[in-house]
Protein backbone atom coordinates (compact mmCIF):
# COMPACT_ATOMS: atom_id res chain seq x y z
CA MET A 1 3.85 3.07 -11.75
CA SER A 2 3.74 -0.61 -12.13
CA PRO A 3 6.99 -2.43 -13.25
CA GLN A 4 4.84 -4.22 -15.59
CA LEU A 5 3.99 -0.97 -17.55
CA VAL A 6 7.72 -0.09 -17.59
CA ASP A 7 8.58 -3.53 -18.82
CA ALA A 8 5.79 -3.39 -21.43
CA VAL A 9 7.03 0.02 -22.85
CA GLU A 10 10.63 -1.30 -22.68
CA HIS A 11 9.67 -4.34 -24.73
CA CYS A 12 7.90 -2.11 -27.24
CA HIS A 13 10.91 0.30 -27.58
CA GLU A 14 13.42 -2.53 -27.91
CA ASN A 15 11.38 -3.79 -30.93
CA ASN A 16 11.23 -0.27 -32.31
CA ILE A 17 7.49 0.14 -31.50
CA ILE A 18 6.23 3.51 -30.17
CA HIS A 19 2.84 3.24 -28.57
CA ARG A 20 1.84 6.96 -28.75
CA ASP A 21 -1.25 6.51 -26.55
CA ILE A 22 -0.21 5.55 -23.14
CA LYS A 23 -2.74 6.42 -20.53
CA LEU A 24 -4.62 4.91 -17.69
CA GLU A 25 -7.59 4.15 -19.91
CA ASN A 26 -5.21 1.75 -21.91
CA MET A 27 -3.92 -0.22 -18.97
CA LEU A 28 -6.00 -3.17 -18.02
CA ILE A 29 -5.75 -4.82 -14.69
CA ASP A 30 -6.95 -8.44 -14.17
CA ASN A 31 -8.80 -9.48 -11.12
CA GLY A 32 -6.40 -12.20 -10.07
CA ASN A 33 -4.11 -12.03 -7.03
CA ASP A 34 -1.14 -10.94 -9.26
CA MET A 35 -2.92 -7.81 -10.52
CA ASN A 36 -1.34 -8.26 -13.81
CA ILE A 37 -1.47 -5.13 -16.19
CA THR A 38 -1.87 -5.34 -19.96
CA LEU A 39 -1.02 -2.30 -22.12
CA ILE A 40 -3.68 -2.16 -24.91
CA ASP A 41 -4.81 -0.12 -27.90
CA PHE A 42 -1.89 0.03 -30.42
CA GLY A 43 -4.08 1.93 -32.95
CA PHE A 44 -1.61 4.93 -33.00
CA SER A 45 1.49 2.95 -32.59
CA VAL A 46 4.22 2.97 -35.17
CA VAL A 47 7.39 1.05 -35.95
CA ARG A 48 10.18 3.45 -35.94
CA ARG A 49 13.94 2.82 -35.81
CA PRO A 50 16.21 5.46 -34.17
CA THR A 51 17.79 6.28 -37.61
CA ASP A 52 14.45 6.84 -39.24
CA PRO A 53 13.15 10.35 -39.91
CA LEU A 54 11.27 12.17 -37.16
CA LEU A 55 7.60 11.76 -36.89
CA ASP A 56 5.24 14.55 -38.04
CA ASP A 57 1.77 13.40 -37.03
CA TYR A 58 0.29 14.12 -33.58
CA PRO A 59 -2.10 11.57 -32.14
CA GLY A 60 -3.04 10.71 -28.56
CA SER A 61 -4.82 12.25 -25.82
CA PRO A 62 -4.19 15.88 -24.88
CA ALA A 63 -3.82 15.32 -21.17
CA TYR A 64 -1.03 12.82 -21.94
CA ALA A 65 0.51 14.66 -24.92
CA ALA A 66 4.13 15.79 -24.70
CA PRO A 67 4.93 19.44 -25.56
CA GLU A 68 6.38 18.58 -28.91
CA LEU A 69 3.01 17.07 -29.88
CA MET A 70 1.11 20.00 -28.65
CA GLN A 71 3.47 22.34 -30.62
CA GLY A 72 3.31 20.25 -33.82
CA ILE A 73 6.98 19.84 -34.30
CA PRO A 74 8.74 16.66 -35.51
CA TYR A 75 9.76 14.32 -32.78
CA PRO A 76 11.35 10.85 -32.34
CA GLY A 77 8.48 9.30 -30.46
CA TYR A 78 10.29 7.28 -27.82
CA SER A 79 10.58 10.22 -25.52
CA SER A 80 6.89 11.06 -26.01
CA ASP A 81 6.02 7.68 -24.55
CA ILE A 82 8.23 8.55 -21.51
CA TRP A 83 6.27 11.77 -21.09
CA ALA A 84 2.94 9.84 -21.01
CA MET A 85 4.44 7.48 -18.46
CA GLY A 86 5.33 10.44 -16.31
CA VAL A 87 1.69 11.77 -16.44
CA VAL A 88 0.57 8.25 -15.46
CA LEU A 89 2.98 8.35 -12.47
CA TYR A 90 1.94 11.82 -11.46
CA ILE A 91 -1.79 10.74 -11.38
CA LEU A 92 -1.09 7.64 -9.37
CA VAL A 93 0.82 9.49 -6.73
CA THR A 94 -1.39 12.68 -6.44
CA GLY A 95 -4.84 11.77 -7.89
CA GLU A 96 -4.77 14.63 -10.49
CA TYR A 97 -3.42 15.51 -13.86
CA PRO A 98 -0.15 17.48 -13.92
CA TYR A 99 -1.85 19.77 -16.51
CA TRP A 100 -5.56 20.00 -17.10
CA SER A 101 -8.02 22.31 -18.72
CA GLU A 102 -11.36 21.84 -20.57
CA ASP A 103 -9.99 24.49 -23.00
CA ARG A 104 -7.53 23.09 -25.56
CA GLN A 105 -5.65 26.37 -25.94
CA ASP A 106 -5.25 26.73 -22.14
CA MET A 107 -4.12 23.02 -21.99
CA TYR A 108 -1.58 23.86 -24.73
CA GLN A 109 -0.12 26.84 -22.74
CA GLN A 110 0.21 24.67 -19.53
CA ILE A 111 1.96 21.75 -21.18
CA VAL A 112 4.33 23.94 -23.19
CA LYS A 113 5.12 26.68 -20.78
CA LEU A 114 3.86 25.96 -17.25
CA PRO A 115 6.39 24.58 -14.68
CA LEU A 116 5.52 21.29 -12.98
CA ASP A 117 4.08 21.98 -9.48
CA PHE A 118 4.30 19.63 -6.52
CA GLY A 119 3.36 22.40 -3.99
CA PRO A 120 0.23 20.69 -2.43
CA TYR A 121 1.92 17.35 -2.24
CA SER A 122 4.53 17.90 0.43
CA TYR A 123 3.97 14.31 1.75
CA LEU A 124 5.86 12.96 -1.38
CA SER A 125 9.29 11.58 -0.91
CA LYS A 126 11.90 13.91 -2.71
CA GLU A 127 12.76 11.03 -5.06
CA VAL A 128 9.32 10.69 -6.73
CA PRO A 129 8.96 14.47 -7.79
CA GLU A 130 12.57 14.26 -9.04
CA LEU A 131 11.76 11.26 -11.30
CA ILE A 132 8.45 12.74 -12.54
CA SER A 133 10.10 16.15 -13.29
CA TRP A 134 12.75 14.35 -15.26
CA MET A 135 10.16 12.32 -17.26
CA LEU A 136 8.09 15.47 -17.89
CA SER A 137 11.07 17.58 -19.09
CA LYS A 138 9.81 20.05 -21.72
CA ASP A 139 12.68 19.13 -23.97
CA TRP A 140 12.37 15.65 -25.18
CA ARG A 141 16.22 15.30 -25.38
CA LYS A 142 16.42 15.68 -21.54
CA ARG A 143 14.01 12.96 -20.70
CA PRO A 144 15.25 9.56 -19.24
CA THR A 145 15.35 6.35 -21.19
CA ILE A 146 13.53 3.24 -19.91
CA GLN A 147 16.93 1.98 -18.42
CA GLN A 148 17.55 5.25 -16.58
CA ILE A 149 14.07 5.02 -15.05
CA LYS A 150 14.69 1.55 -13.97
CA SER A 151 17.89 2.57 -12.27
CA HIS A 152 16.49 5.61 -10.51
CA PRO A 153 16.58 5.46 -6.73
CA TRP A 154 12.77 5.95 -6.23
CA TYR A 155 12.07 3.04 -8.77
CA LEU A 156 14.56 0.65 -7.11
CA HIS A 157 13.09 1.52 -3.63
CA TRP A 158 9.56 0.95 -4.93
CA MET A 159 10.45 -2.35 -6.48
CA GLU A 160 12.06 -3.46 -3.23
CA ALA A 161 9.09 -2.34 -1.18
CA SER A 162 6.48 -4.09 -3.54
CA SER A 163 8.40 -7.33 -3.57
CA PRO A 164 6.32 -10.23 -1.81
CA LEU A 165 7.88 -11.20 1.58
CA GLN A 166 9.40 -14.66 1.70
CA VAL A 167 8.12 -16.12 4.94
CA GLU A 168 9.30 -19.49 6.00
CA PRO A 169 6.44 -21.54 7.41
CA GLU A 170 6.73 -22.82 11.00
CA PRO A 171 6.93 -26.62 11.45
CA MET A 172 3.74 -28.20 12.28
CA ASP A 173 3.33 -30.87 14.94
CA MET A 174 1.58 -33.51 12.96
CA GLU A 175 0.22 -35.36 15.97
CA ILE A 176 -2.29 -34.45 18.74
CA ALA A 177 -0.81 -34.95 22.15
CA GLU A 178 -2.42 -37.85 24.24
CA LEU A 179 -5.36 -36.64 26.08
CA LYS A 180 -7.29 -38.13 28.96
CA ALA A 181 -10.80 -36.79 28.34
CA PRO A 182 -11.68 -37.78 24.76
CA LEU A 183 -14.50 -36.04 22.80
CA THR A 184 -15.34 -39.51 21.35
CA PRO A 185 -14.22 -42.28 23.55
CA LYS A 186 -13.48 -45.76 22.43
CA THR A 187 -16.49 -47.77 23.23
CA PRO A 188 -15.76 -51.29 24.46
CA LYS A 189 -17.19 -53.99 22.36
CA SER A 190 -20.51 -55.37 23.42
CA GLY A 191 -20.09 -58.34 25.81
CA LYS A 192 -16.53 -57.28 26.79
CA LYS A 193 -15.88 -57.68 30.53
CA GLY A 194 -16.07 -54.33 32.35
CA GLY A 195 -17.33 -52.62 29.30
CA SER A 196 -20.29 -50.36 30.02
CA GLY A 197 -20.24 -48.52 26.69
CA ARG A 198 -20.20 -45.13 28.55
CA TRP A 199 -17.37 -42.49 28.72
CA THR A 200 -15.63 -41.85 32.00
CA PRO A 201 -12.78 -39.44 32.59
CA ASN A 202 -10.33 -42.35 33.07
CA MET A 203 -10.52 -43.34 29.40
CA LYS A 204 -7.68 -42.25 27.19
CA TRP A 205 -7.25 -41.04 23.63
CA LYS A 206 -4.99 -42.73 21.27
CA LYS A 207 -2.54 -40.49 19.33
CA ARG A 208 -3.85 -39.74 15.90
CA LYS A 209 -2.28 -37.84 13.01
CA LEU A 210 -3.70 -34.70 11.58
CA PHE A 211 -2.88 -35.78 8.16
CA GLU A 212 -2.81 -39.51 7.01
């Protein structure tokens, strides 16, 4: 889960914006070296303050929809974005959806009732299933906030591991050592005594700089 996605959702929530359609298809990655991520498609987003009434419409993609949306019960919205981010993280570390079915009713049963399973993914560190399980809590009141996600041990470790290394360049010798067998010898001027115009092993290089 890119810190840029976390920062983007944090910025939205700090400005009372609930995205309501966070999914991989709405995350664009540029082709530059920085691999910047842009969160797009705010067609379902709403401006909602914490003191406003609960939301009672249910947009979004079923595979990323939180239980409260599948059940059609009023919800605050912010925690539903957290659920969708948890789905994104699950996909990124396993390659699969946490809950999936072609049948909508079966999908409903899975999201609302089926416990989250990490059985086939024993290679995962214990911290990442812990964070995902927290984000995919069935009860929206038990899901973490953005700040709690950013302070979680797995997220902190991931941030540290993904930080670019700061490597100090080694000093470069700006001069080539004096050589006795030049590739291009100094040719004596025509008419100079002893000057044959041909290279011999006794001729010497003059030091020259790599960079002027």
